[in-house]
Amino acid sequence: MHLKTLLSLFLISFSTIQAQKSYTKTEYGLKAVIDSLVIELQFYSSKNVRIVKSKKGFDFEKNSLSVIAELKQIDFEISDHINQTVTLSSDDLKVSLDLVTGVITFQDSNGTSLLKEKSDGTHLIPKMDLNEYSFRVKQEFQLDKDEFIFGLGQFQKGKMSQRNQELFMRQDNKETAVPIIQSNKGYGVFWDNYSPTTFYDNPELTYFDSQLGDVIDYYFIYGKNADGVVKGIRELTGQAPMFPYWTFGYWQSKERYVSQEETIGVVKKYRDLKIPLDGIIQDWQYWGDNYHWNAMNFGNSNFSDPDDFVEQIHDLNAHIIISVWASFGPETKQYEVLNKKDMLLDFTTYPQRAVNTWPAKPEDPLSGVKVYDAYNPKAREIYWDFLNKGIFSKGFDGWWLDSTEPDHLEIKEEDFENETYLGSFRKVRNAFPLMTVGGVYKNQRETTSDKRVFILTRSAFAGQQRYAANSWSGDVVSNWDNLSNQISAGLNFVATGIPYWNSDIGGFFAWEYPEGIKNPSFQELYVRWLQYGTFTPMMRSHGTNTPREIYQLGKRGDWNFDAVEKFINLRYRLLPYLYSESWQVTSNASTLMRPLFMDFSEDLEALDLNDEYMFGKSILVAPVTESFYTEGKNDSVAKFDKTGSRKVYLPTSTDWFDFWTGEKFTGGQEIEKEVPIDIMPIYVKAGSILPLGPKVQYANEKLGPIEIRIYPGADAQFTYYDDERDNYNYENGSYATIEFKWDDSKNKLTIGKRKGDFKGLPENIEFNILKVKDKNSSGIFPSATKTNLLYTGKSKTLHIK
């Protein structure tokens, strides 16, 4: 070979190597420049990687509002390939960047493909925003055609898998935008952008398209399974703290109790009837007229003694939270202070008019109410200062932060030109709930640790679980379709890593039902909604147009009253299970309300079911979402001459026990379950240990005896948890756990030594141990082999036939 030829080949080879190495290794990954695009890959852990894409020469500073994890060095390898790609490899993940096209591919450590960007699928389109340069940002991906994805927040369309649709994601009353998806392949993507965003998917293309962003910024989370994805989300965006024990009890509310005497009277009535109740909610207008909207004081003369108001509720062994908004009337002190500091946003919000009637008339005077700039940390401090002095100091137990989207009426494009502390309203629109809820949580935590923060909120954004927030589904209309749609809406919401969610039991607007609560058709809907609500993280009855208290339904002996009482009592028996599962949410990033794909990812029949779910890791719930006993919305009589039935799919790979009868079924089949008005299909997975508490009138009335129910057929394990129940001492180790283990082949139950301690820990607990047997039928709780044990904290082994 001639020297000249050899030299030419060397130069070609050298230039190829140079092309392959057109990147810079960084402390956390790599940075590459491809044409006009700057691409940076940053490992947050061996399973979580951040992708940032920006225009060359464009200076930006992006501090995530959702992600609070700090970058830290991990072990990874970097390798070049002859096809001009570079690959970053951690213990769990391979991330490859094509140095010619800029396409990024994600694989597991074995090289199995997980997700790939589309070729030419990165778009940063120049756009002016408040006279500053920015971009419309869009990233396209290619998913497998048979892949399922879940998440995106709350959209009440009745869909479980989020494939094959287009969603416009902007916070609204009944729509909560959380731009996180997770796949049945065991990965998740968090699109870290706060502007209104379009999500689109078809078999060929999936993308996020946001109206504004300085950069494309997303996180790839490889969890290997759904729990792992949620764990990765929370490692990035924060863990969920414990709620007070009492919050898992039953809540009564309506729009609205018009005086403190009426609110107190509701609690008294429940106590007189011996119906369990723990939470009562005071809705709006306790402050007076709309010019004093959200004044955070008791300007309404019907609430003349708020200190006594709270004291009487507490004396009845109940708790009270109160409605607070993200907006202020023009005659409030808050408005005056915030307006002087230019901390109010200028767009039309609720209430638009000054009168307290619905609907308002166009000729009615404007209210002048404005939303505050929750993006401003100083504004959040001012907000809390008024809230603390006017309400929290009175002893209220938590917050109903209403309209945290916030309400945005008569939407105009110029509304998004409002300048917030963090830029235009357009740039940060969807993060408003995260900011306002976070402000209340952080400031209350700084004020006291004696009372756990509890926030009920109408909207949410990625990371909001760290702020003790329990979201609800907004002002839904009372009908069967909306009840059905709540199930998949809630399940996709929790798939984004935010575990606590609920809906107004009965639906908010009951205007489709003449006579409201007196209408048997509405009563049937209400009973079924309450049965479903028994198996959501917060069991809360609420609505307008008609009252919802149990005594409004009728009396004991009436079908409607008895069915509601039965499920409220069931909720209280489930409290030990619920509280222990909530500890798993806090300590192990678990999820309480579980879509079936979380536990049965290999069962293709289960993945896209939109009407069943697991409640904790043992209980399968199949709500009844159609009418069987009334006909039409004007039916005056409920007819029970025939019993309705509901089809239930039992996932494969396990056996199932009917909760009500003890009858055992093999998984992987659809069965027909009769559903009289007081029965909702509930099944318990074989190989489960279920702790059930005593019958009580409020959550903290008494601890025991605790029924330990064993569902045989497989080995089982359960961690029973307890603590002081309403402070943050658990964060410093003040809690106790008891490990239960069932050896199915030996019929042996081992109760481990109690670990940990806390103030008020009972010296002994009475356990009634029950092994459920097939085809046992004896009422609401099937009896079987029983063993009674006074547990003293020491390890104990029992053989149970």
PDB file of N, CA, C and O in Angstrom, residues 726-768:
ATOM      1  N   ASP A 726     -50.373  12.131  65.344  1.00  0.00           N
ATOM      2  CA  ASP A 726     -50.632  13.503  64.899  1.00  0.00           C
ATOM      3  C   ASP A 726     -49.505  14.448  65.309  1.00  0.00           C
ATOM      4  O   ASP A 726     -49.748  15.500  65.885  1.00  0.00           O
ATOM      5  N   ASN A 727     -48.283  14.085  65.050  1.00  0.00           N
ATOM      6  CA  ASN A 727     -47.143  14.987  65.144  1.00  0.00           C
ATOM      7  C   ASN A 727     -46.047  14.400  64.269  1.00  0.00           C
ATOM      8  O   ASN A 727     -46.262  13.403  63.578  1.00  0.00           O
ATOM      9  N   TYR A 728     -44.883  15.012  64.290  1.00  0.00           N
ATOM     10  CA  TYR A 728     -43.808  14.561  63.404  1.00  0.00           C
ATOM     11  C   TYR A 728     -42.696  13.827  64.144  1.00  0.00           C
ATOM     12  O   TYR A 728     -41.599  13.667  63.621  1.00  0.00           O
ATOM     13  N   ASN A 729     -43.008  13.326  65.325  1.00  0.00           N
ATOM     14  CA  ASN A 729     -41.986  12.578  66.057  1.00  0.00           C
ATOM     15  C   ASN A 729     -41.585  11.299  65.328  1.00  0.00           C
ATOM     16  O   ASN A 729     -40.483  10.787  65.528  1.00  0.00           O
ATOM     17  N   TYR A 730     -42.469  10.779  64.469  1.00  0.00           N
ATOM     18  CA  TYR A 730     -42.112   9.568  63.719  1.00  0.00           C
ATOM     19  C   TYR A 730     -40.889   9.807  62.832  1.00  0.00           C
ATOM     20  O   TYR A 730     -40.140   8.867  62.530  1.00  0.00           O
ATOM     21  N   GLU A 731     -40.689  11.067  62.408  1.00  0.00           N
ATOM     22  CA  GLU A 731     -39.527  11.367  61.566  1.00  0.00           C
ATOM     23  C   GLU A 731     -38.221  11.164  62.320  1.00  0.00           C
ATOM     24  O   GLU A 731     -37.155  10.987  61.705  1.00  0.00           O
ATOM     25  N   ASN A 732     -38.313  11.180  63.633  1.00  0.00           N
ATOM     26  CA  ASN A 732     -37.129  10.956  64.478  1.00  0.00           C
ATOM     27  C   ASN A 732     -37.128   9.571  65.111  1.00  0.00           C
ATOM     28  O   ASN A 732     -36.410   9.330  66.080  1.00  0.00           O
ATOM     29  N   GLY A 733     -37.956   8.681  64.568  1.00  0.00           N
ATOM     30  CA  GLY A 733     -37.926   7.300  65.025  1.00  0.00           C
ATOM     31  C   GLY A 733     -38.952   6.921  66.073  1.00  0.00           C
ATOM     32  O   GLY A 733     -38.919   5.789  66.575  1.00  0.00           O
ATOM     33  N   SER A 734     -39.857   7.824  66.405  1.00  0.00           N
ATOM     34  CA  SER A 734     -40.872   7.507  67.420  1.00  0.00           C
ATOM     35  C   SER A 734     -42.054   6.802  66.771  1.00  0.00           C
ATOM     36  O   SER A 734     -43.090   7.412  66.436  1.00  0.00           O
ATOM     37  N   TYR A 735     -41.895   5.522  66.549  1.00  0.00           N
ATOM     38  CA  TYR A 735     -42.963   4.690  66.012  1.00  0.00           C
ATOM     39  C   TYR A 735     -42.615   3.241  66.314  1.00  0.00           C
ATOM     40  O   TYR A 735     -41.487   2.928  66.744  1.00  0.00           O
ATOM     41  N   ALA A 736     -43.578   2.349  66.115  1.00  0.00           N
ATOM     42  CA  ALA A 736     -43.360   0.926  66.378  1.00  0.00           C
ATOM     43  C   ALA A 736     -43.959   0.100  65.255  1.00  0.00           C
ATOM     44  O   ALA A 736     -44.988   0.465  64.671  1.00  0.00           O
ATOM     45  N   THR A 737     -43.309  -1.020  64.968  1.00  0.00           N
ATOM     46  CA  THR A 737     -43.803  -1.940  63.956  1.00  0.00           C
ATOM     47  C   THR A 737     -43.833  -3.362  64.507  1.00  0.00           C
ATOM     48  O   THR A 737     -43.045  -3.714  65.385  1.00  0.00           O
ATOM     49  N   ILE A 738     -44.753  -4.139  63.996  1.00  0.00           N
ATOM     50  CA  ILE A 738     -44.848  -5.569  64.318  1.00  0.00           C
ATOM     51  C   ILE A 738     -44.929  -6.333  63.004  1.00  0.00           C
ATOM     52  O   ILE A 738     -45.793  -6.043  62.162  1.00  0.00           O
ATOM     53  N   GLU A 739     -44.040  -7.283  62.822  1.00  0.00           N
ATOM     54  CA  GLU A 739     -43.996  -8.061  61.591  1.00  0.00           C
ATOM     55  C   GLU A 739     -44.808  -9.349  61.753  1.00  0.00           C
ATOM     56  O   GLU A 739     -44.556 -10.139  62.670  1.00  0.00           O
ATOM     57  N   PHE A 740     -45.779  -9.541  60.869  1.00  0.00           N
ATOM     58  CA  PHE A 740     -46.568 -10.766  60.823  1.00  0.00           C
ATOM     59  C   PHE A 740     -46.127 -11.578  59.609  1.00  0.00           C
ATOM     60  O   PHE A 740     -46.039 -11.035  58.498  1.00  0.00           O
ATOM     61  N   LYS A 741     -45.883 -12.872  59.807  1.00  0.00           N
ATOM     62  CA  LYS A 741     -45.509 -13.747  58.702  1.00  0.00           C
ATOM     63  C   LYS A 741     -46.325 -15.044  58.773  1.00  0.00           C
ATOM     64  O   LYS A 741     -46.433 -15.656  59.833  1.00  0.00           O
ATOM     65  N   TRP A 742     -46.873 -15.415  57.633  1.00  0.00           N
ATOM     66  CA  TRP A 742     -47.666 -16.638  57.535  1.00  0.00           C
ATOM     67  C   TRP A 742     -46.950 -17.643  56.647  1.00  0.00           C
ATOM     68  O   TRP A 742     -46.623 -17.346  55.495  1.00  0.00           O
ATOM     69  N   ASP A 743     -46.662 -18.801  57.200  1.00  0.00           N
ATOM     70  CA  ASP A 743     -46.080 -19.910  56.454  1.00  0.00           C
ATOM     71  C   ASP A 743     -47.234 -20.835  56.059  1.00  0.00           C
ATOM     72  O   ASP A 743     -47.775 -21.560  56.898  1.00  0.00           O
ATOM     73  N   ASP A 744     -47.603 -20.789  54.798  1.00  0.00           N
ATOM     74  CA  ASP A 744     -48.814 -21.481  54.380  1.00  0.00           C
ATOM     75  C   ASP A 744     -48.678 -22.999  54.440  1.00  0.00           C
ATOM     76  O   ASP A 744     -49.633 -23.694  54.822  1.00  0.00           O
ATOM     77  N   SER A 745     -47.510 -23.526  54.086  1.00  0.00           N
ATOM     78  CA  SER A 745     -47.342 -24.982  54.066  1.00  0.00           C
ATOM     79  C   SER A 745     -47.376 -25.584  55.466  1.00  0.00           C
ATOM     80  O   SER A 745     -47.758 -26.739  55.654  1.00  0.00           O
ATOM     81  N   LYS A 746     -47.022 -24.769  56.459  1.00  0.00           N
ATOM     82  CA  LYS A 746     -46.977 -25.256  57.843  1.00  0.00           C
ATOM     83  C   LYS A 746     -48.124 -24.730  58.694  1.00  0.00           C
ATOM     84  O   LYS A 746     -48.197 -25.020  59.891  1.00  0.00           O
ATOM     85  N   ASN A 747     -49.014 -23.919  58.069  1.00  0.00           N
ATOM     86  CA  ASN A 747     -50.112 -23.304  58.835  1.00  0.00           C
ATOM     87  C   ASN A 747     -49.584 -22.594  60.079  1.00  0.00           C
ATOM     88  O   ASN A 747     -50.144 -22.705  61.173  1.00  0.00           O
ATOM     89  N   LYS A 748     -48.506 -21.855  59.876  1.00  0.00           N
ATOM     90  CA  LYS A 748     -47.815 -21.236  61.009  1.00  0.00           C
ATOM     91  C   LYS A 748     -47.802 -19.713  60.862  1.00  0.00           C
ATOM     92  O   LYS A 748     -47.396 -19.182  59.833  1.00  0.00           O
ATOM     93  N   LEU A 749     -48.253 -19.039  61.906  1.00  0.00           N
ATOM     94  CA  LEU A 749     -48.203 -17.586  61.968  1.00  0.00           C
ATOM     95  C   LEU A 749     -47.140 -17.167  62.979  1.00  0.00           C
ATOM     96  O   LEU A 749     -47.191 -17.583  64.137  1.00  0.00           O
ATOM     97  N   THR A 750     -46.194 -16.351  62.538  1.00  0.00           N
ATOM     98  CA  THR A 750     -45.179 -15.796  63.429  1.00  0.00           C
ATOM     99  C   THR A 750     -45.423 -14.311  63.609  1.00  0.00           C
ATOM    100  O   THR A 750     -45.497 -13.559  62.623  1.00  0.00           O
ATOM    101  N   ILE A 751     -45.606 -13.922  64.845  1.00  0.00           N
ATOM    102  CA  ILE A 751     -45.742 -12.502  65.180  1.00  0.00           C
ATOM    103  C   ILE A 751     -44.413 -12.066  65.770  1.00  0.00           C
ATOM    104  O   ILE A 751     -43.991 -12.560  66.824  1.00  0.00           O
ATOM    105  N   GLY A 752     -43.733 -11.181  65.082  1.00  0.00           N
ATOM    106  CA  GLY A 752     -42.384 -10.812  65.484  1.00  0.00           C
ATOM    107  C   GLY A 752     -42.351  -9.933  66.718  1.00  0.00           C
ATOM    108  O   GLY A 752     -43.373  -9.404  67.177  1.00  0.00           O
ATOM    109  N   LYS A 753     -41.155  -9.783  67.251  1.00  0.00           N
ATOM    110  CA  LYS A 753     -40.941  -8.883  68.371  1.00  0.00           C
ATOM    111  C   LYS A 753     -41.219  -7.446  67.933  1.00  0.00           C
ATOM    112  O   LYS A 753     -40.831  -7.033  66.853  1.00  0.00           O
ATOM    113  N   ARG A 754     -41.912  -6.709  68.783  1.00  0.00           N
ATOM    114  CA  ARG A 754     -42.215  -5.320  68.454  1.00  0.00           C
ATOM    115  C   ARG A 754     -40.925  -4.518  68.369  1.00  0.00           C
ATOM    116  O   ARG A 754     -40.074  -4.582  69.254  1.00  0.00           O
ATOM    117  N   LYS A 755     -40.791  -3.741  67.300  1.00  0.00           N
ATOM    118  CA  LYS A 755     -39.613  -2.912  67.110  1.00  0.00           C
ATOM    119  C   LYS A 755     -39.999  -1.449  67.253  1.00  0.00           C
ATOM    120  O   LYS A 755     -40.976  -0.988  66.655  1.00  0.00           O
ATOM    121  N   GLY A 756     -39.228  -0.735  68.029  1.00  0.00           N
ATOM    122  CA  GLY A 756     -39.472   0.690  68.178  1.00  0.00           C
ATOM    123  C   GLY A 756     -40.317   1.021  69.382  1.00  0.00           C
ATOM    124  O   GLY A 756     -40.817   0.144  70.103  1.00  0.00           O
ATOM    125  N   ASP A 757     -40.505   2.326  69.589  1.00  0.00           N
ATOM    126  CA  ASP A 757     -41.236   2.806  70.756  1.00  0.00           C
ATOM    127  C   ASP A 757     -41.752   4.209  70.460  1.00  0.00           C
ATOM    128  O   ASP A 757     -41.226   4.917  69.582  1.00  0.00           O
ATOM    129  N   PHE A 758     -42.777   4.607  71.170  1.00  0.00           N
ATOM    130  CA  PHE A 758     -43.271   5.980  71.065  1.00  0.00           C
ATOM    131  C   PHE A 758     -44.104   6.300  72.299  1.00  0.00           C
ATOM    132  O   PHE A 758     -44.568   5.384  73.007  1.00  0.00           O
ATOM    133  N   LYS A 759     -44.290   7.558  72.564  1.00  0.00           N
ATOM    134  CA  LYS A 759     -45.073   7.994  73.713  1.00  0.00           C
ATOM    135  C   LYS A 759     -46.507   7.523  73.550  1.00  0.00           C
ATOM    136  O   LYS A 759     -47.156   7.777  72.532  1.00  0.00           O
ATOM    137  N   GLY A 760     -47.028   6.837  74.573  1.00  0.00           N
ATOM    138  CA  GLY A 760     -48.390   6.335  74.534  1.00  0.00           C
ATOM    139  C   GLY A 760     -48.520   4.941  73.964  1.00  0.00           C
ATOM    140  O   GLY A 760     -49.640   4.437  73.807  1.00  0.00           O
ATOM    141  N   LEU A 761     -47.390   4.306  73.637  1.00  0.00           N
ATOM    142  CA  LEU A 761     -47.439   2.942  73.119  1.00  0.00           C
ATOM    143  C   LEU A 761     -48.090   2.019  74.143  1.00  0.00           C
ATOM    144  O   LEU A 761     -47.635   1.932  75.285  1.00  0.00           O
ATOM    145  N   PRO A 762     -49.169   1.318  73.780  1.00  0.00           N
ATOM    146  CA  PRO A 762     -49.804   0.418  74.750  1.00  0.00           C
ATOM    147  C   PRO A 762     -48.889  -0.757  75.073  1.00  0.00           C
ATOM    148  O   PRO A 762     -48.209  -1.297  74.194  1.00  0.00           O
ATOM    149  N   GLU A 763     -48.901  -1.155  76.333  1.00  0.00           N
ATOM    150  CA  GLU A 763     -48.034  -2.250  76.759  1.00  0.00           C
ATOM    151  C   GLU A 763     -48.466  -3.563  76.110  1.00  0.00           C
ATOM    152  O   GLU A 763     -47.625  -4.365  75.688  1.00  0.00           O
ATOM    153  N   ASN A 764     -49.780  -3.768  75.991  1.00  0.00           N
ATOM    154  CA  ASN A 764     -50.308  -5.000  75.434  1.00  0.00           C
ATOM    155  C   ASN A 764     -51.360  -4.673  74.375  1.00  0.00           C
ATOM    156  O   ASN A 764     -52.040  -3.640  74.439  1.00  0.00           O
ATOM    157  N   ILE A 765     -51.495  -5.567  73.388  1.00  0.00           N
ATOM    158  CA  ILE A 765     -52.543  -5.452  72.380  1.00  0.00           C
ATOM    159  C   ILE A 765     -53.256  -6.794  72.293  1.00  0.00           C
ATOM    160  O   ILE A 765     -52.607  -7.844  72.231  1.00  0.00           O
ATOM    161  N   GLU A 766     -54.576  -6.760  72.267  1.00  0.00           N
ATOM    162  CA  GLU A 766     -55.337  -7.987  72.103  1.00  0.00           C
ATOM    163  C   GLU A 766     -55.511  -8.284  70.618  1.00  0.00           C
ATOM    164  O   GLU A 766     -56.087  -7.490  69.869  1.00  0.00           O
ATOM    165  N   PHE A 767     -54.976  -9.423  70.180  1.00  0.00           N
ATOM    166  CA  PHE A 767     -55.126  -9.873  68.802  1.00  0.00           C
ATOM    167  C   PHE A 767     -56.098 -11.046  68.754  1.00  0.00           C
ATOM    168  O   PHE A 767     -55.935 -12.027  69.491  1.00  0.00           O
ATOM    169  N   ASN A 768     -57.105 -10.929  67.915  1.00  0.00           N
ATOM    170  CA  ASN A 768     -57.991 -12.051  67.611  1.00  0.00           C
ATOM    171  C   ASN A 768     -57.621 -12.550  66.223  1.00  0.00           C
ATOM    172  O   ASN A 768     -57.870 -11.874  65.223  1.00  0.00           O
TER     173      ASN A 768
END
